Short mmCIF file of C-alpha atoms and ligand atoms in Angstrom, two decimals:
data_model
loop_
_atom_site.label_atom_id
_atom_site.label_comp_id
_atom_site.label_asym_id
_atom_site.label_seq_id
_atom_site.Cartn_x
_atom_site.Cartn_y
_atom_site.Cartn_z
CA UNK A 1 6.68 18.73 16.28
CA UNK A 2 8.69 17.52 13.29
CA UNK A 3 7.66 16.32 10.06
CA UNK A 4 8.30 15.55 6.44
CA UNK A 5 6.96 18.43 3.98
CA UNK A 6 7.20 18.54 0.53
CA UNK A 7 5.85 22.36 -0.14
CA UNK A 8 4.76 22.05 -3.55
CA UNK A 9 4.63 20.00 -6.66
CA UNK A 10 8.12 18.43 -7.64
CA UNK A 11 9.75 19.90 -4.79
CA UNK A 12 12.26 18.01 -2.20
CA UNK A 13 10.67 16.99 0.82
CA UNK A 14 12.14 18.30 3.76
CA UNK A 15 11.70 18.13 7.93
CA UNK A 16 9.90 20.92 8.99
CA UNK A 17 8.80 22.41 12.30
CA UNK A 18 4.56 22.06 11.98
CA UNK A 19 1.89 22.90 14.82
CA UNK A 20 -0.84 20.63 15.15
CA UNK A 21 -4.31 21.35 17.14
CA UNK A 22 -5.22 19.76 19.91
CA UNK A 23 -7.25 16.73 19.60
CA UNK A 24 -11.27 17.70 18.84
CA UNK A 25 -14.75 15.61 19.65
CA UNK A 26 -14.31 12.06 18.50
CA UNK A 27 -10.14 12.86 17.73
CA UNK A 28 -6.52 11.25 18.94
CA UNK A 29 -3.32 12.51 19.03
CA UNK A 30 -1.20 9.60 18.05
CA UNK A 31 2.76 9.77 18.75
CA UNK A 32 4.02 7.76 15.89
CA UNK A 33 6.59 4.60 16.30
CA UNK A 34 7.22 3.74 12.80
CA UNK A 35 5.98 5.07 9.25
CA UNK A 36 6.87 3.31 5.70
CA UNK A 37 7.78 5.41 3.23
CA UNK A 38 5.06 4.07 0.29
CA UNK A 39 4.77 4.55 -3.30
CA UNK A 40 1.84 6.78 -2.88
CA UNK A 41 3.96 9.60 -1.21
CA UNK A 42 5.88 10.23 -4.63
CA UNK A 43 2.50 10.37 -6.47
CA UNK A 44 2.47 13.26 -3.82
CA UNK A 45 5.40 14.74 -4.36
CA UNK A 46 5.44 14.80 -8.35
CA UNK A 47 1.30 15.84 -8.43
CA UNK A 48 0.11 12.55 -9.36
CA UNK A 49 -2.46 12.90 -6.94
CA UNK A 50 -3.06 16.48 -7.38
CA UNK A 51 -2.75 17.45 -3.39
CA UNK A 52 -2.54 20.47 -2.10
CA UNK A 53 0.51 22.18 -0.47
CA UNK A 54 2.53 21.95 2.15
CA UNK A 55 2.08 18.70 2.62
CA UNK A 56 2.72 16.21 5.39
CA UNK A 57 3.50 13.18 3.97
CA UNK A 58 3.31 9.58 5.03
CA UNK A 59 0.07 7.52 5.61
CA UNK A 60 1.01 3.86 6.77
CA UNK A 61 1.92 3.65 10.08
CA UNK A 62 1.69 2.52 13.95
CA UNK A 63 1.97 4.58 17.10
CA UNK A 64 0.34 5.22 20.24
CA UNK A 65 -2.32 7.28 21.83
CA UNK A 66 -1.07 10.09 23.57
CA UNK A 67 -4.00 12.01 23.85
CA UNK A 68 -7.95 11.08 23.58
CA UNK A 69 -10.30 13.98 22.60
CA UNK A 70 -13.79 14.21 24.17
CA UNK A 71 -16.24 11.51 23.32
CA UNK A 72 -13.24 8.87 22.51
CA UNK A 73 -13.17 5.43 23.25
CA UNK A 74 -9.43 4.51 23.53
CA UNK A 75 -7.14 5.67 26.47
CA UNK A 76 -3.66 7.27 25.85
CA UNK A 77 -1.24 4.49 25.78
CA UNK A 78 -3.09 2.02 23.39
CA UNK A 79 -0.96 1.17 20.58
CA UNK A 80 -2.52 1.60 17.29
CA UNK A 81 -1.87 1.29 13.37
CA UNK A 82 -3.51 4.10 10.90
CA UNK A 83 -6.08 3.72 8.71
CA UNK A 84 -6.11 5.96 5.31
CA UNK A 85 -9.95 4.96 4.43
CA UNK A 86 -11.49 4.56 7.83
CA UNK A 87 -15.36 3.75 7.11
CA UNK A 88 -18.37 6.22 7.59
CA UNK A 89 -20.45 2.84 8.04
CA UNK A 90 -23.26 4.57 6.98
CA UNK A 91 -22.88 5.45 3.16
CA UNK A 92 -24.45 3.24 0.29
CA UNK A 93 -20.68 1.42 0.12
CA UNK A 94 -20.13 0.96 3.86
CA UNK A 95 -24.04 -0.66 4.09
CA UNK A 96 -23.11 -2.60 1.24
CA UNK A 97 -20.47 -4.78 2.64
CA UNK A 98 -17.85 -2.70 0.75
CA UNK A 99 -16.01 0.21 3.22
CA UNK A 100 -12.67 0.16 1.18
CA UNK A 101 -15.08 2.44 -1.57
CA UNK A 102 -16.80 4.22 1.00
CA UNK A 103 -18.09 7.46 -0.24
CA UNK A 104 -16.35 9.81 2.69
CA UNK A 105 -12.22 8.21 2.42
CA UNK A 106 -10.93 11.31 2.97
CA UNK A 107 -8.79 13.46 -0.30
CA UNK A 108 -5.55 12.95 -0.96
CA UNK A 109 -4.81 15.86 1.45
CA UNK A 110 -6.52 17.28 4.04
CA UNK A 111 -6.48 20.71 6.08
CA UNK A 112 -4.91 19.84 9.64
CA UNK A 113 -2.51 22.55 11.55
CA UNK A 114 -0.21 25.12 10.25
CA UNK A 115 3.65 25.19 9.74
CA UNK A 116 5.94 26.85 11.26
CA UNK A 117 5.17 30.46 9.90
CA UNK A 118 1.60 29.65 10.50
CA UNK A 119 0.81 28.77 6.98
CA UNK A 120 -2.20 26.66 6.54
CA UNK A 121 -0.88 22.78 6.58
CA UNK A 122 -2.39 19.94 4.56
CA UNK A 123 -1.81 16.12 5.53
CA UNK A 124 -1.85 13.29 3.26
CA UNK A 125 -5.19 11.34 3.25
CA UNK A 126 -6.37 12.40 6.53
CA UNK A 127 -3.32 11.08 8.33
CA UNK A 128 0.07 12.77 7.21
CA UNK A 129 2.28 10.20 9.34
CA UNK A 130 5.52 11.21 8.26
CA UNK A 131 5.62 12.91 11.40
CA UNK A 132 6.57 12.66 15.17
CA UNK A 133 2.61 12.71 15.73
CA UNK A 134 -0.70 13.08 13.91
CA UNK A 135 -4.32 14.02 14.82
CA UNK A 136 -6.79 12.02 14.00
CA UNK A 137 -10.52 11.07 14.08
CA UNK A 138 -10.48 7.91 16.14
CA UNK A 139 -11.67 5.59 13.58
CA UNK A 140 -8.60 6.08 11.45
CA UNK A 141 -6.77 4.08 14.25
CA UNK A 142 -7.25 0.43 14.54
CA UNK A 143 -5.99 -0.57 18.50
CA UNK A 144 -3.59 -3.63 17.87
CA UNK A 145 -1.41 -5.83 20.44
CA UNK A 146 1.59 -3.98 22.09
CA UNK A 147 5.12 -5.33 21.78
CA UNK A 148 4.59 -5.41 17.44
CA UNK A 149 7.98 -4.98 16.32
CA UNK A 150 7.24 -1.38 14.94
CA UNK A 151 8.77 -1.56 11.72
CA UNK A 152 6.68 -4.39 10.58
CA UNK A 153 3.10 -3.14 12.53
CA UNK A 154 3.70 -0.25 10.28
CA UNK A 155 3.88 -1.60 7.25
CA UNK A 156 0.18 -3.31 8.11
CA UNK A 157 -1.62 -0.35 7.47
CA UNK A 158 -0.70 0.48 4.00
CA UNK A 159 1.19 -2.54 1.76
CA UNK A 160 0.45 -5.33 3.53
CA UNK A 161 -3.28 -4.71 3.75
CA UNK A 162 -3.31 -3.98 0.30
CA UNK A 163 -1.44 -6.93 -0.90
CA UNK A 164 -2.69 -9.75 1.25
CA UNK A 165 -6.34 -8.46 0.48
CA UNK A 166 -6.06 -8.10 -3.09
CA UNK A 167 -4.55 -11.87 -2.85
CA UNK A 168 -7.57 -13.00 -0.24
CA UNK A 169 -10.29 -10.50 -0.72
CA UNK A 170 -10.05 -9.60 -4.27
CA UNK A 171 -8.75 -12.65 -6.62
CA UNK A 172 -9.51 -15.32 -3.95
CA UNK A 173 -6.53 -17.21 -4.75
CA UNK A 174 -7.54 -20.70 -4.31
CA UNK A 175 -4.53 -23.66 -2.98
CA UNK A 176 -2.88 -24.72 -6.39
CA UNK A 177 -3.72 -21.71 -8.40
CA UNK A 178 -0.51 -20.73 -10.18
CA UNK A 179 0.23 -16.66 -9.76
CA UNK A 180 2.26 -14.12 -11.19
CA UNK A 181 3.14 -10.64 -9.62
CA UNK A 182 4.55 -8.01 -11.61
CA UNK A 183 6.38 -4.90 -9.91
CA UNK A 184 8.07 -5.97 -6.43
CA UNK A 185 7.70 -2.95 -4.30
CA UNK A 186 6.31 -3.59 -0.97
CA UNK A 187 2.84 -4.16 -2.21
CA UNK A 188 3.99 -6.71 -4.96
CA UNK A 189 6.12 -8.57 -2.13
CA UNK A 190 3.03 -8.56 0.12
CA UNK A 191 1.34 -10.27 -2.70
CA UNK A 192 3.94 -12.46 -3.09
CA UNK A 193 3.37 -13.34 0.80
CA UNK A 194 -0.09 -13.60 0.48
CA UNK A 195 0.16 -15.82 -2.38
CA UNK A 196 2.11 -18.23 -0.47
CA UNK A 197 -0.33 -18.34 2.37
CA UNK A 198 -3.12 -18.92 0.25
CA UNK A 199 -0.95 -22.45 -1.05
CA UNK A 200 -0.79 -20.71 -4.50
CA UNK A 201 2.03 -22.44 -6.80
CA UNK A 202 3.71 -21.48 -8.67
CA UNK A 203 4.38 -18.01 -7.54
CA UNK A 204 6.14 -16.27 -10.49
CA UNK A 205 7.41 -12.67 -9.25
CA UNK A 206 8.44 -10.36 -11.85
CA UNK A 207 10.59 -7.00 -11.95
CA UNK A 208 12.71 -4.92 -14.46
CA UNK A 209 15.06 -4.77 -11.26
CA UNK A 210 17.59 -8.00 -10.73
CA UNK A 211 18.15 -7.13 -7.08
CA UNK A 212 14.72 -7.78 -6.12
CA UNK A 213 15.27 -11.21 -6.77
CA UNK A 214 16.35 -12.10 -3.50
CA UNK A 215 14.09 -10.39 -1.81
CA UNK A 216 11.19 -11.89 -4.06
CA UNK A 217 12.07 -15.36 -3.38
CA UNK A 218 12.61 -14.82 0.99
CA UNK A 219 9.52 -13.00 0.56
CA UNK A 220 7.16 -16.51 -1.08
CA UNK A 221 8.30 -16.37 -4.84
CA UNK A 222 9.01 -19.96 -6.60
CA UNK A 223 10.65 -17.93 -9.84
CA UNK A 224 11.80 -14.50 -10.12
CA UNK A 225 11.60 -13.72 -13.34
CA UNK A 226 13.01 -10.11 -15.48
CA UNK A 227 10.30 -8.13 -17.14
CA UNK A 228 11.17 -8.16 -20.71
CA UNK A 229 10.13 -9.02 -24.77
CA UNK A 230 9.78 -12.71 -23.48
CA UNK A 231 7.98 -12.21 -20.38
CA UNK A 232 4.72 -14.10 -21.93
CA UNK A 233 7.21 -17.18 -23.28
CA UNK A 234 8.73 -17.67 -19.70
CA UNK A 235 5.02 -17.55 -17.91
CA UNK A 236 4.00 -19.97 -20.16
CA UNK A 237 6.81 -22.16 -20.29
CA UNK A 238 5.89 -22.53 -16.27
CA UNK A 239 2.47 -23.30 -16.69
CA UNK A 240 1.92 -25.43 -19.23
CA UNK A 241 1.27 -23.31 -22.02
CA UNK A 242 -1.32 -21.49 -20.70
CA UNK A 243 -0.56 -18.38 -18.50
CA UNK A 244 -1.77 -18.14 -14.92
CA UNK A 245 -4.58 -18.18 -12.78
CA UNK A 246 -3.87 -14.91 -11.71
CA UNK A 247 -1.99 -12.17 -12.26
CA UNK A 248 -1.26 -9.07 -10.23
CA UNK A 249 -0.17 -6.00 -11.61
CA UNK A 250 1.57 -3.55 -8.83
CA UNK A 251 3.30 -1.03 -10.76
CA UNK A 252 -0.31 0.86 -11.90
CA UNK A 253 1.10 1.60 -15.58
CA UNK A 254 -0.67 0.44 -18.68
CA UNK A 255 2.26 -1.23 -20.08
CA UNK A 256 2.80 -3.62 -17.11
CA UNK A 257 -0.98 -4.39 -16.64
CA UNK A 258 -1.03 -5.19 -20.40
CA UNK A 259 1.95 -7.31 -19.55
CA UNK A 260 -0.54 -8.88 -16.86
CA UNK A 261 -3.05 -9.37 -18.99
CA UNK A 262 -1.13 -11.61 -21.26
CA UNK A 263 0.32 -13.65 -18.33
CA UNK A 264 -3.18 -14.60 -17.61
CA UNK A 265 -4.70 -18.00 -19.26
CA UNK A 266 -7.84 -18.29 -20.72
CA UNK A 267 -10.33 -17.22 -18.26
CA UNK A 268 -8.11 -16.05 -15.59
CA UNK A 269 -8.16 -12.78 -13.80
CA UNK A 270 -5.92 -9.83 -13.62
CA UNK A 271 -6.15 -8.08 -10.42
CA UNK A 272 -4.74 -4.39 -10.72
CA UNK A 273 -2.86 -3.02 -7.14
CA UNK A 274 -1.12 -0.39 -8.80
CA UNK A 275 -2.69 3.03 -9.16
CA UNK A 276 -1.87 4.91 -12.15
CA UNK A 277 -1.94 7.99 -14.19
CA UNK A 278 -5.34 9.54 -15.19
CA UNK A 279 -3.72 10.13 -19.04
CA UNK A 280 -1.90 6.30 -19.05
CA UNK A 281 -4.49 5.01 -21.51
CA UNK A 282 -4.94 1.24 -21.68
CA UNK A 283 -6.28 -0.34 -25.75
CA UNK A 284 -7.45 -4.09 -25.70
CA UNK A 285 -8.87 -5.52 -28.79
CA UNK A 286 -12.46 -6.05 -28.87
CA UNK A 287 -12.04 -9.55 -30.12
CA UNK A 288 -9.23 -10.30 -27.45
CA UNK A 289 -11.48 -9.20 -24.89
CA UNK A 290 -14.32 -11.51 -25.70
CA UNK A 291 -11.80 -14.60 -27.17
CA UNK A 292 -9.36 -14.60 -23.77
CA UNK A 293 -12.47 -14.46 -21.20
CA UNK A 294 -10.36 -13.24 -18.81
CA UNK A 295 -11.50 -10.64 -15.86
CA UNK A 296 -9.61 -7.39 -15.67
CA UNK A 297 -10.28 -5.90 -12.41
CA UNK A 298 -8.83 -3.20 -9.69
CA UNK A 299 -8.23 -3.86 -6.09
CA UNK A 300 -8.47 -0.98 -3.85
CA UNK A 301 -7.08 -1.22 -0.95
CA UNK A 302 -7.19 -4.86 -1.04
CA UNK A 303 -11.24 -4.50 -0.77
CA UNK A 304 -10.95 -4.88 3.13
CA UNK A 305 -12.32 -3.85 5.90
CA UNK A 306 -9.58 -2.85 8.10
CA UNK A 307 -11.32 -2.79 11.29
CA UNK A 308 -11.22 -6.28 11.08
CA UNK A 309 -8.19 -7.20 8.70
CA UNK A 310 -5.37 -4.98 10.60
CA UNK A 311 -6.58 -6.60 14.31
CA UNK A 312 -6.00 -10.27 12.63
CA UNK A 313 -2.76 -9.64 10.51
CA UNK A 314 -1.51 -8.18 13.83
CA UNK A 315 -2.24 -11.18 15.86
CA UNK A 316 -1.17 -13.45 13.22
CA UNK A 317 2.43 -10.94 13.49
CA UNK A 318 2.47 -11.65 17.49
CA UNK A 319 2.22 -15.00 17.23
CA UNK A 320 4.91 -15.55 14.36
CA UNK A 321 2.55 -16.66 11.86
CA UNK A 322 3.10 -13.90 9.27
CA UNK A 323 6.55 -12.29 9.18
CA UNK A 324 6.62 -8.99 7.60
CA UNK A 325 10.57 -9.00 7.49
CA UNK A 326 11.63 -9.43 4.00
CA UNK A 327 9.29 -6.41 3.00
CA UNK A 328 11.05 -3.83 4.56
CA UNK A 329 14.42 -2.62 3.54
CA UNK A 330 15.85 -0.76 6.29
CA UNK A 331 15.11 1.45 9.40
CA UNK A 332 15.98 5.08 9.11
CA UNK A 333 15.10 8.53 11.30
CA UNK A 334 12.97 11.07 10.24
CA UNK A 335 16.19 13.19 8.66
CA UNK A 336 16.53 10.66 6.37
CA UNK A 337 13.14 9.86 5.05
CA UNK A 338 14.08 12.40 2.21
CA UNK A 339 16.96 10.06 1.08
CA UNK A 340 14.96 6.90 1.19
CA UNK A 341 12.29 8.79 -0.73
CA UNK A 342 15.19 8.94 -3.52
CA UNK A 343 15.86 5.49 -3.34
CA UNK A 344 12.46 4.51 -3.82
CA UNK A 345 12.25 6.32 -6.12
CA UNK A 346 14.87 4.37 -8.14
CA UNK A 347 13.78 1.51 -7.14
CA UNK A 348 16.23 0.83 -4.48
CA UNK A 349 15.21 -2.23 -1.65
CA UNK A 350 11.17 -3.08 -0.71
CA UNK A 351 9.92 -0.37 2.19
CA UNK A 352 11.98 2.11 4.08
CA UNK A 353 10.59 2.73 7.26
CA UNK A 354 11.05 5.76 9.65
CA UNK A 355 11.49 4.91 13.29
CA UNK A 356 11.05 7.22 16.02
CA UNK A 357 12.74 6.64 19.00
CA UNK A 358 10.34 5.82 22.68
ZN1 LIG B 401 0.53 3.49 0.52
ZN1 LIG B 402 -19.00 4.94 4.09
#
């Protein structure tokens, strides 16, 4: 089958002939729909995450079950979205209420299948779904309603769970609470969505980027605002002098979620989406700290449990209740996924996502 490979740090990704095995004890093979193209799979193409290589990329998507392994519970033609941290349910995290830490989410790549020369493959987190199919252990597949509109049932399992839980889960944005969101990629504009759910207000969204100002304000934004020296001024101006309830950083660079932090009123909270650099050092006063009373805190993968977050976001999607639309850019095949990578890359639209035809 055909799939998206970046071979080693830095390189272009490219579509590759790859062999996958056959489906083990307690495995699927999934033949993909629809996979977004996420932030996360340049942090795998420059090294950010340190994977190894080749590398399938891709890890937020839907498909169906074209092939149950032994000892399965869900029959070929159920249509599914991935997981990239599927629970153990049995680690300190996962009896703890808290399977978005649990202690066995798989690395940033894993072993799976060989390419076309029969070099050893790796696939990102477990999943690699950048691809025309993946293998994987049942409970990285959450079963949802047919008839999704694909593009949008695949953007569920990656950005949308992420934004709409850090908004929900995380922060707890309350009706009223004023919000800002910094960095409009599809996470940020999933927050923004989220936010406007909740009954937040205002909603400020906030890019370097002009063009995402559109697609901030279809997306739940009251004010787009441009990142710049009088960021703080303009937040303030809109909240009476104070800064926000809450503000969400989802670029995952210590410049923006200083920018976040000084957004944020008096005891608010900054919640951090983004992930960043291991050597992007952030430096907060000691007396700033204590005087603003405000919680800095990280949101990973929008603290949910997606065995029961994907199933309700998806019904909430059949029924019209939640419309994913604005989030995603464009629909493009899988020989194009390298050219959307580039325009993600500069920052071009919300989500790209790769459609595979029936
Ligand atoms: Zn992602
Ligand atoms: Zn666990």
């Amino acid at each position: 089958m055909r799939a998206l490979v970046v071979r080693g740090r830095g390189a272009t990704p490219a579509v590759e002939e790859v062999r996958l095995p056959a489906p083990g004890p307690g495995e699927l093979r999934v033949r993909i729909r629809a996979a977004g193209i996420c932030h996360s799979d340049l942090a795998m193409v420059d090294g950010t995450l340190a994977p190894a290589y080749p590398l399938v990329l891709g890890h937020e998507a839907t498909g169906v079950v074209a092939e149950a392994g032994p000892g399965t519970t869900l029959a070929a033609g159920t249509p599914v979205v991935l997981n990239w941290a599927p629970a153990c349910r049995d680690c300190w995290h996962c009896r703890h209420g808290e399977p978005w830490l649990c202690a066995a989410n798989p690395n940033p790549s894993t072993p799976r299948g060989e390419t076309a020369a029969g070099k050893p493959l790796q696939v990102t987190l477990g999943l690699g779904a950048l691809a025309e199919e993946v293998v994987v252990p049942q409970h990285a597949a959450v079963p949802v309603p047919a008839g999704l509109p694909p593009e949008q049932a695949a953007v569920l399992g990656c950005a949308v769970l992420t934004g709409v839980g850090a908004v929900r889960n995380t922060a707890r944005v309350a009706p009223g609470e004023s919000v800002a969101v910094i960095g409009l990629g599809g996470v940020g504009l999933a927050v923004l969505t989220a936010a406007r759910r909740a009954g937040a207000a205002p909603i400020l969204a906030v890019d370097v980027v002009e063009a995402k100002r559109d697609l901030a304000l279809a997306a739940g934004a009251t004010d787009f605002l441009r990142s710049d020296d009088r960021l703080g001024k303009e937040i303030r101006a809109r909240t009476d002098g104070r800064g926000v309830d809450h503000a969400f950083e989802c670029v995952g660079r210590s410049v923006t979620i200083r920018a976040a932090w000084r957004a944020t009123r008096r005891g608010g909270a900054v919640t951090v989406v983004g992930m960043g650099g291991k050597d992007d050092m952030l430096s907060l006063s000691a007396l700033d700290i204590f005087h603003s009373a405000r919680t800095l805190r990280s949101s990973v993968y929008g603290s949910t449990d997606p065995d029961r977050e994907v199933p309700e976001l998806a019904a909430a999607l059949a029924a019209g209740d939640l419309d994913l639309g604005p989030l995603v850019s464009g629909t493009v095949p899988l020989t194009e996924a390298p050219a959307a990578l580039e325009r993600l890359a500069r920052g071009e639209g919300a989500r790209w996502v790769v459609t595979f035809p029936d």
